[in-house]
Tab-separated table of C-alpha atoms and ligand atoms in Angstrom:
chain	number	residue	atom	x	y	z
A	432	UNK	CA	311.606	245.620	-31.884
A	433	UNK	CA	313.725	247.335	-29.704
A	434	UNK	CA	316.584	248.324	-32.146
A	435	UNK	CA	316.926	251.503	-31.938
A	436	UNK	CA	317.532	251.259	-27.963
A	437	UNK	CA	320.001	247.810	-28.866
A	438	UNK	CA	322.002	249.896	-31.392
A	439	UNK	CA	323.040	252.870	-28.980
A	440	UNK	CA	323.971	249.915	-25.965
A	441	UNK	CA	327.149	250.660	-24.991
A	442	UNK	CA	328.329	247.545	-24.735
A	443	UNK	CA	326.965	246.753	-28.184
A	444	UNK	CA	329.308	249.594	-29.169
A	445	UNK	CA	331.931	248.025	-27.212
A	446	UNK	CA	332.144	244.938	-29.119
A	447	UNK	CA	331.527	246.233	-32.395
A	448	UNK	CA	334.627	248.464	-31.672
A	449	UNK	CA	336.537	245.369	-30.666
A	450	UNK	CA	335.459	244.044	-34.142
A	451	UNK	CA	337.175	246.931	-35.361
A	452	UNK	CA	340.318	246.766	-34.056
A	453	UNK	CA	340.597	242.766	-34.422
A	454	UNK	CA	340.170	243.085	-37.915
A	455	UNK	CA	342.878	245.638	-38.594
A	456	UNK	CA	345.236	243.957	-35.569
A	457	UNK	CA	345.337	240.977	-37.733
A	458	UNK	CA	345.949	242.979	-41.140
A	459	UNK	CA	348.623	244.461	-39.658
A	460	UNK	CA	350.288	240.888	-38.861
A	461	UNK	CA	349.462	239.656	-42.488
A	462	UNK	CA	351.259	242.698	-43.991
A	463	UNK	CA	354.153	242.613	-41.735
A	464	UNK	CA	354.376	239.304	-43.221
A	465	UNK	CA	354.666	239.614	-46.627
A	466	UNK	CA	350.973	238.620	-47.183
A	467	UNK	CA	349.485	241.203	-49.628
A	468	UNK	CA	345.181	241.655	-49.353
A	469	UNK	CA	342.800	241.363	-52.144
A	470	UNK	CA	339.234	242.388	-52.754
A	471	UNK	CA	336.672	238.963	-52.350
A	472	UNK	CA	334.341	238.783	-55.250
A	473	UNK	CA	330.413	238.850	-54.401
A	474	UNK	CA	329.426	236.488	-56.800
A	475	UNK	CA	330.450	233.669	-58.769
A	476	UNK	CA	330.021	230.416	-60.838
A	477	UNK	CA	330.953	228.773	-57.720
A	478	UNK	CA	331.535	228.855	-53.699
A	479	UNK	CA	332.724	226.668	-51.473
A	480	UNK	CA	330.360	223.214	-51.560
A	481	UNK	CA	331.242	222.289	-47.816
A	482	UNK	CA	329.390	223.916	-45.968
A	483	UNK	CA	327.975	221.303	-43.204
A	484	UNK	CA	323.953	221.839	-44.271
A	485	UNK	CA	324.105	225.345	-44.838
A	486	UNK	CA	322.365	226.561	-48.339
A	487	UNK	CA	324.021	228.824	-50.738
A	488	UNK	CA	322.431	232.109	-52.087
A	489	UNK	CA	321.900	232.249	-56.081
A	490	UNK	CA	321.502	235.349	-57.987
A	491	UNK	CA	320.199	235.592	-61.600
A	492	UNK	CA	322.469	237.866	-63.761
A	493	UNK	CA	322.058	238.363	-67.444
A	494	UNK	CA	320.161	235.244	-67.745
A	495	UNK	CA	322.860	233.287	-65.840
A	496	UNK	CA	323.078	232.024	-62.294
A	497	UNK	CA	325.548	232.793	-59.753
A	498	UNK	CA	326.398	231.515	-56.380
A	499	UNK	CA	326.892	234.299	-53.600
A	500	UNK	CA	330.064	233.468	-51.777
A	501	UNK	CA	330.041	231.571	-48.906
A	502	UNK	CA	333.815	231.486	-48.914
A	503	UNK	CA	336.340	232.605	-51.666
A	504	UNK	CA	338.394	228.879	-51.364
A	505	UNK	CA	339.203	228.681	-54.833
A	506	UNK	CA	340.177	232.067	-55.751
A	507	UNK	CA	342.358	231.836	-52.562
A	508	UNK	CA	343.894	228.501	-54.305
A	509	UNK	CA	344.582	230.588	-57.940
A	510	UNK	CA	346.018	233.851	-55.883
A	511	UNK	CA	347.909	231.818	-53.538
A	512	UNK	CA	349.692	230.188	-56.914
A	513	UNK	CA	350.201	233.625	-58.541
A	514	UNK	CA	351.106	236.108	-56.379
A	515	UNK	CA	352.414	233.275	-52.627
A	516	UNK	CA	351.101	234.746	-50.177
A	517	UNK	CA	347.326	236.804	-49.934
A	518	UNK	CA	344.558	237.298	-47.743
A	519	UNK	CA	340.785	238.530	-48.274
A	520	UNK	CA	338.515	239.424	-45.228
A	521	UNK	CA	335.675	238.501	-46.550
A	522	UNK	CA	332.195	238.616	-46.356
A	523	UNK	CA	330.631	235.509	-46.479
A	524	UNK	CA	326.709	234.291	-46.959
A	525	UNK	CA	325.550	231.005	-45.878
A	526	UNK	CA	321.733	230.137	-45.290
A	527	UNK	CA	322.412	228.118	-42.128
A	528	UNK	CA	319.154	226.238	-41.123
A	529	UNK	CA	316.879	227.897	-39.178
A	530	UNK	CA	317.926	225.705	-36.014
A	531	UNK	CA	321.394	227.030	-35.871
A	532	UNK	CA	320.140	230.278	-34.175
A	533	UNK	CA	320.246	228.042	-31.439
A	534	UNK	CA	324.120	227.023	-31.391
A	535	UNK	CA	324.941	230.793	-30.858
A	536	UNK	CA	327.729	230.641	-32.980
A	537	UNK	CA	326.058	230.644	-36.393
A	538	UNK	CA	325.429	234.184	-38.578
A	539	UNK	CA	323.883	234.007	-42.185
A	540	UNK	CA	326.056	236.806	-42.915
A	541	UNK	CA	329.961	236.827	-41.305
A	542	UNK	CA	333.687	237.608	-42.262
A	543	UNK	CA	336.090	235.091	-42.801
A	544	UNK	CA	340.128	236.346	-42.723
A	545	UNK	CA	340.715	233.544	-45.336
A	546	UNK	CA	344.862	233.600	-45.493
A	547	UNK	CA	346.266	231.458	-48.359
A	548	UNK	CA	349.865	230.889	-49.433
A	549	UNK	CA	351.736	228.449	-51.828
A	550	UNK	CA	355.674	226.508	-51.043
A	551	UNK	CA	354.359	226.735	-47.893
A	552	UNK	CA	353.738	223.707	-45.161
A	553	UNK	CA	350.489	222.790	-42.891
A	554	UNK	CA	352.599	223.041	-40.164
A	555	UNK	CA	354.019	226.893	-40.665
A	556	UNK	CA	350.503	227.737	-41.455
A	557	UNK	CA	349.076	226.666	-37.872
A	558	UNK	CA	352.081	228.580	-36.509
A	559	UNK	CA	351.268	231.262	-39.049
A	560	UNK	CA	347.475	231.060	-37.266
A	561	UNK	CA	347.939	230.681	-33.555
A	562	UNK	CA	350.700	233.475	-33.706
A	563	UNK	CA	347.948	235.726	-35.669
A	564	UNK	CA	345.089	234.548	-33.158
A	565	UNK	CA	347.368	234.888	-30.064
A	566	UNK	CA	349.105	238.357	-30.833
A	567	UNK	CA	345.322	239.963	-31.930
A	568	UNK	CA	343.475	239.060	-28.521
A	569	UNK	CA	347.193	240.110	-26.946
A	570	UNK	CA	347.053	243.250	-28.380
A	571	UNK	CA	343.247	243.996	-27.097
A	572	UNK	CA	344.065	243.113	-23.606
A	573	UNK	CA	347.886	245.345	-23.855
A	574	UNK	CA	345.391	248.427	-25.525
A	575	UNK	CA	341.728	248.069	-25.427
A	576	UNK	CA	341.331	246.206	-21.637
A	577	UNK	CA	338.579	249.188	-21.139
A	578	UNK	CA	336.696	247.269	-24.244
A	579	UNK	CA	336.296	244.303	-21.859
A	580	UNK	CA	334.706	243.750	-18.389
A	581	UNK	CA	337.208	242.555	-15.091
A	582	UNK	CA	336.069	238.899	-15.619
A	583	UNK	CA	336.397	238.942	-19.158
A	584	UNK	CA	340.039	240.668	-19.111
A	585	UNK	CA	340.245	237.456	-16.304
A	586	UNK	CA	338.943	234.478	-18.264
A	587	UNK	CA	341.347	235.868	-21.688
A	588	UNK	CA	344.744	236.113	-19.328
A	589	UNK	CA	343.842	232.644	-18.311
A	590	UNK	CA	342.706	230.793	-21.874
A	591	UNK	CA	344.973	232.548	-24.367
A	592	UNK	CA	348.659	231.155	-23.460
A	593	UNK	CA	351.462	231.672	-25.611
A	594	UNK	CA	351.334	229.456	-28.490
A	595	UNK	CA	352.002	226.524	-29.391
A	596	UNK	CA	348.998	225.255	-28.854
A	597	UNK	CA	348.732	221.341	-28.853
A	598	UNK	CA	347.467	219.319	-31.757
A	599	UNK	CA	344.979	216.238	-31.475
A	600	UNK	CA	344.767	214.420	-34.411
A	601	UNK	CA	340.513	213.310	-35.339
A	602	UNK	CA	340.768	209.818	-34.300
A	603	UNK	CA	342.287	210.914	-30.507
A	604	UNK	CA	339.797	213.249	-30.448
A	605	UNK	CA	336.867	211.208	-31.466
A	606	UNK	CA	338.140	208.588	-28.431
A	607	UNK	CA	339.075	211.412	-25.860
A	608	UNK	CA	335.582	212.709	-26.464
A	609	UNK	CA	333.686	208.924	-26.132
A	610	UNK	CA	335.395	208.415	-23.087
A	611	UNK	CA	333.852	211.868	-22.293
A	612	UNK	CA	330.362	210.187	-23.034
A	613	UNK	CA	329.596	211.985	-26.644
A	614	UNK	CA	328.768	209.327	-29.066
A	615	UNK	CA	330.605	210.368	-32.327
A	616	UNK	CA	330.544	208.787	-35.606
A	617	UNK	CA	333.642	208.149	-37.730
A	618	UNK	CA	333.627	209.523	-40.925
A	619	UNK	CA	331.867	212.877	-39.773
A	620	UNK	CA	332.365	216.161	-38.911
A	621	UNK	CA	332.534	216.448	-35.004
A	622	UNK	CA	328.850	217.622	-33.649
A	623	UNK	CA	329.485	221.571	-32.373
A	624	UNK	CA	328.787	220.418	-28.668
A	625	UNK	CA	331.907	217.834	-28.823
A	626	UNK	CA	334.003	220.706	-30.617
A	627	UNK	CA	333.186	222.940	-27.887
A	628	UNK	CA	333.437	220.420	-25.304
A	629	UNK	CA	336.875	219.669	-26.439
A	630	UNK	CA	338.095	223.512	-25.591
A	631	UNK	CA	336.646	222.844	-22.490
A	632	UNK	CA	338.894	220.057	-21.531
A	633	UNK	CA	342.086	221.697	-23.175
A	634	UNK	CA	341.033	225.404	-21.306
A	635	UNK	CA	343.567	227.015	-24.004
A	636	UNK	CA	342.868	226.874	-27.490
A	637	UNK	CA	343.637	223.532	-29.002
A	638	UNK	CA	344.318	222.431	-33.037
A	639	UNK	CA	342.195	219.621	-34.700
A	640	UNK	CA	343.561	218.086	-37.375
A	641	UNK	CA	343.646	215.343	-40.037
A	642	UNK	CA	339.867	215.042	-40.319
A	643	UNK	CA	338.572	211.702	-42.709
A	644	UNK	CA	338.530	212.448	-46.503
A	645	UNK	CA	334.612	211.592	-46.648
A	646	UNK	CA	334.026	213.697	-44.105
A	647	UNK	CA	335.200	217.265	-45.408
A	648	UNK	CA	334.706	219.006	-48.885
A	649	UNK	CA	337.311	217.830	-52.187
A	650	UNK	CA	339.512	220.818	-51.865
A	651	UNK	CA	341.528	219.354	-49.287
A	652	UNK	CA	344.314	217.144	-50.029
A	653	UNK	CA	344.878	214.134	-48.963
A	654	UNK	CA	347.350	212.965	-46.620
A	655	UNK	CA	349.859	211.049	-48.456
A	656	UNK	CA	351.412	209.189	-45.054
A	657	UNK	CA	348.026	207.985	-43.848
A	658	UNK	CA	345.495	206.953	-46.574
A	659	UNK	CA	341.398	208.225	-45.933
A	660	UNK	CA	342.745	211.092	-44.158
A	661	UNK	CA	343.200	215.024	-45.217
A	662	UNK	CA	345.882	217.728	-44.233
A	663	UNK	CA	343.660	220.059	-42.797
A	664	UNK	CA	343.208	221.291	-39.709
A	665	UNK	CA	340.757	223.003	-37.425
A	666	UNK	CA	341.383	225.959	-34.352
A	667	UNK	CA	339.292	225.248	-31.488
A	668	UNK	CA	339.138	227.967	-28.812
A	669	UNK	CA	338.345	227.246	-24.881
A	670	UNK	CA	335.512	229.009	-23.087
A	671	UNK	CA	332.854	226.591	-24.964
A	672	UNK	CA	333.578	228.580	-27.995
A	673	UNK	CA	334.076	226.384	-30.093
A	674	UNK	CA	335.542	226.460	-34.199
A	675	UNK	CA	337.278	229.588	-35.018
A	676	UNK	CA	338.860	228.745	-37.583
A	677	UNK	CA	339.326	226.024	-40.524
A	678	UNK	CA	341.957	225.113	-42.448
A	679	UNK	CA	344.248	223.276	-44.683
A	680	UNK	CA	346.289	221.902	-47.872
A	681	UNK	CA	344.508	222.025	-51.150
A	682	UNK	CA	343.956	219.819	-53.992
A	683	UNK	CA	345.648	221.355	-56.758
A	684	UNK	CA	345.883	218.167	-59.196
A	685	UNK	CA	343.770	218.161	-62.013
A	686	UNK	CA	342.559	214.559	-62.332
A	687	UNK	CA	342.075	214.385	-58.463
A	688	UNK	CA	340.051	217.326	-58.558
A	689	UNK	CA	337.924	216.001	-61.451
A	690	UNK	CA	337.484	212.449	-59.675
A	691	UNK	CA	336.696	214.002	-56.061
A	692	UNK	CA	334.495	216.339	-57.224
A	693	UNK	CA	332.507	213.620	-59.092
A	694	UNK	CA	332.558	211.830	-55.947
A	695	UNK	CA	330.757	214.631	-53.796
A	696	UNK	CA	327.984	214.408	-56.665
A	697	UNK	CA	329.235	218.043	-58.132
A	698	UNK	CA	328.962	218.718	-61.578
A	699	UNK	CA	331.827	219.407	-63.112
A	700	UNK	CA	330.528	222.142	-65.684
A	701	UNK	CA	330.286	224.615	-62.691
A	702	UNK	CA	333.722	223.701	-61.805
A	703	UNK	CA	335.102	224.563	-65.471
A	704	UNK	CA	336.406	227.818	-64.706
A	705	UNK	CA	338.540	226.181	-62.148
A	706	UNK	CA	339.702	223.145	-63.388
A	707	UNK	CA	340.883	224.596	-66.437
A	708	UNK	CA	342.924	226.763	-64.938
A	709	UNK	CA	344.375	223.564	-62.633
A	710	UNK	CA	344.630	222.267	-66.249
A	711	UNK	CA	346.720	224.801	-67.090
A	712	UNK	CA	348.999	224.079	-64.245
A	713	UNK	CA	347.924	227.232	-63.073
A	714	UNK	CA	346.802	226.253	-59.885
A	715	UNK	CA	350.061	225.257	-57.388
A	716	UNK	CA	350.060	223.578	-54.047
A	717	UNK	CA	348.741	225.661	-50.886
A	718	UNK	CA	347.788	225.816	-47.558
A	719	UNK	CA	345.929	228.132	-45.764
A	720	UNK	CA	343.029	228.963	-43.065
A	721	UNK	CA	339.965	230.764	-42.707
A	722	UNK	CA	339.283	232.384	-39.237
A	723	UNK	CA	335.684	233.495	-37.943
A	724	UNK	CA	336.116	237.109	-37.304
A	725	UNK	CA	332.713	237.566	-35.000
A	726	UNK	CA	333.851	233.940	-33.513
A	727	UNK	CA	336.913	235.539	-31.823
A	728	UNK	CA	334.801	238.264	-31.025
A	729	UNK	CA	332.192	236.507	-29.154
A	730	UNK	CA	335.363	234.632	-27.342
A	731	UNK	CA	337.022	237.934	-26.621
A	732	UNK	CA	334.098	239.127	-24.840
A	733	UNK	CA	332.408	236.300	-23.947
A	734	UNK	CA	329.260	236.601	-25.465
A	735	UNK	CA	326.053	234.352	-25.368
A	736	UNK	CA	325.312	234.929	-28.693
A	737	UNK	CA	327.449	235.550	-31.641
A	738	UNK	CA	324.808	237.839	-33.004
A	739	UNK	CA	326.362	240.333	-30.620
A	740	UNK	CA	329.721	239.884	-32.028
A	741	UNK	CA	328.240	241.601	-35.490
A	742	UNK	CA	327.206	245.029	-36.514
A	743	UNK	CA	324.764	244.011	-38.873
A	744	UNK	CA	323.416	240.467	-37.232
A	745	UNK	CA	322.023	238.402	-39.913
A	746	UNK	CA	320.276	235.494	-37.306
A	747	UNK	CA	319.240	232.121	-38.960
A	748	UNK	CA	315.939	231.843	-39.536
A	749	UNK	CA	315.299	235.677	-38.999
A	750	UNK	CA	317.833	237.823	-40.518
A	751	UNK	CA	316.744	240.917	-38.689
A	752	UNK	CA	317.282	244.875	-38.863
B	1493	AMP	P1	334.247	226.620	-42.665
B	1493	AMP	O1	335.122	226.596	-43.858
B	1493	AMP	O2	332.826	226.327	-42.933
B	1493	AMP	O3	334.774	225.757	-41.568
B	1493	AMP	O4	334.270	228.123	-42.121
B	1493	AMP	C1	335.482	228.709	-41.769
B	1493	AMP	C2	335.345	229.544	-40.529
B	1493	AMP	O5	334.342	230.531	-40.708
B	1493	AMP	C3	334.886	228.743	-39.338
B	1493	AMP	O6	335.970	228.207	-38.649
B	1493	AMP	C4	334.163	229.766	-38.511
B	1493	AMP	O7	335.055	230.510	-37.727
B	1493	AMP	C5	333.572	230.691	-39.548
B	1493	AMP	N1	332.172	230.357	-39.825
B	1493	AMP	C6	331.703	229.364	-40.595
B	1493	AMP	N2	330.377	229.376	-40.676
B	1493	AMP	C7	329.966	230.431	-39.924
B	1493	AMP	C8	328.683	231.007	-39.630
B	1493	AMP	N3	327.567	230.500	-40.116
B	1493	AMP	N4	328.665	232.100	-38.837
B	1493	AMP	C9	329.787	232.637	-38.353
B	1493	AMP	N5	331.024	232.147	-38.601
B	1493	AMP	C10	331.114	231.060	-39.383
B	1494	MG	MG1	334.692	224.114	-40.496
């Protein structure tokens, strides 16, 4: 109702410039890198199936039906086998139940830096992340502190130490956070208000990792030295901010894929395009991440909701302007 007076805010302004500069902060470190950027696709035959009860958007084209992207996981997987070591920032569309307006950290519409490389280790990858994460929201409070309020510039000096940044592996989380008095159940993702709650206890931003196999979609692969587990890995920031970022290493095997995706219920005809090419060989071990672009926003300037954090707010359950 009151867009066109929200628009011109100048703190709206404020954190959309913020967006800005985050986005090509963390460019810059990927080039520097070695890490060359490609365009995400819209559409495709597939997107990513884990998406923790969000919907996916279809489109009919030429009598066919494609999935909008709600990540670009698998063409990360084939470019991160040809060319080592790519990035996309891209936009992503998830129909996240109407109820996740509530969490404040969910947008239908958002941009994921999604960072992939192959010979490459979990391990270097976090490093690869927390130096990426660390050196961006460095960089705004070095250049940009007039982006950010005296309490803000405050909270950031505080929560964003110098990485590393400790690692709690799922099953020492799920026990830290009982003792805490959540009531978690093994085999699941960890509710958003125990993910959040565990920044909270760490105050600096602290790594997840080696969630259950059931609990996460097939792409991941499996941990070799501890069976039922996955190499992956999740970025939690303090400040009750929760997830910023998810990641980890793939499943590039073609029978594996085949049997894990009948396992999640898929079928495997959408999957074709893909597992031919991990037929093929083509597809090589990788690891990567995907970071929430308006999530570090909404840390960096601590905002209520994460529809703040995005020029063009698409709000569960609403959409909007
Ligand atoms: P996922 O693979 O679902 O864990 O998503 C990867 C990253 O994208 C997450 O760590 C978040 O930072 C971000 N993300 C996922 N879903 C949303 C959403 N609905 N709105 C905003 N950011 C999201
Ligand atoms: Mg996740």
């Amino acid at each position: 109702r009151n867009y066109p007076i929200y628009i011109r805010h100048p703190e709206i302004l404020r954190v959309v410039k913020t967006y800005s500069i985050v986005l090509r902060t963390m460019r810059r470190i990927l080039d520097e890198r070695g890490f060359m950027e490609l365009p995400a696709p819209i559409i495709g035959h597939v997107s990513d199936p884990g998406l923790r009860g969000a919907g996916k958007a279809v489109v009919e084209i030429y009598g066919e039906t494609y999935e909008v992207q709600s990540s670009v996981i698998m063409y990360k997987q084939l470019y991160a086998s040809l060319l080592e070591k790519i990035y996309y920032a891209a936009r992503n569309l998830r129909i996240e139940p109407p109820e996740n307006m509530y969490t404040g950290r969910h947008l239908v519409e958002f941009t994921q830096l999604d960072v992939e490389a192959s010979i490459t280790t979990a391990s270097d990858m976090m490093r690869l992340a927390e130096e990426t994460l660390y050196k961006t929201v460095r960089y705004i409070l070095n250049h940009h502190s007039e982006l950010l309020t005296y309490n803000q510039v405050d909270f950031l000096e505080k929560t964003i130490t110098k990485p590393p940044y400790p690692r709690i592996d799922y099953d020492s989380a799920l026990e830290l956070l009982e003792r805490k008095g959540y009531r978690l159940e093994h085999g699941k993702e960890i509710s958003f208000e125990a993910e959040a709650a565990l920044g909270d206890i760490y105050g600096t931003p602290v790594w997840l990792h080696g969630f259950p196999t059931v609990s996460r979609g097939f792409y991941y692969m499996p941990d070799p030295e501890k069976p039922g587990y996955n190499i992956d890995y999740n970025l939690i920031l303090p400040g009750h901010a929760g997830e910023v970022l998810d990641g980890g290493c793939r499943e590039y095997r073609y029978e594996k894929l085949v049997e894990r995706i009948k396992y999640h219920g898929e079928p495997l005809e959408k999957y074709r395009w893909f597992l031919e090419l991990a037929k093929a060989g083509a597809i090589q071990p990788s690891c990567g991440w995907g970071m929430g672009v308006e999530r570090l926003v909404k840390y960096i300037h601590g905002l209520r909701h994460i529809a703040y954090a995005s020029p063009h707010p698409r709000i569960p359950g609403i959409i909007g302007p």
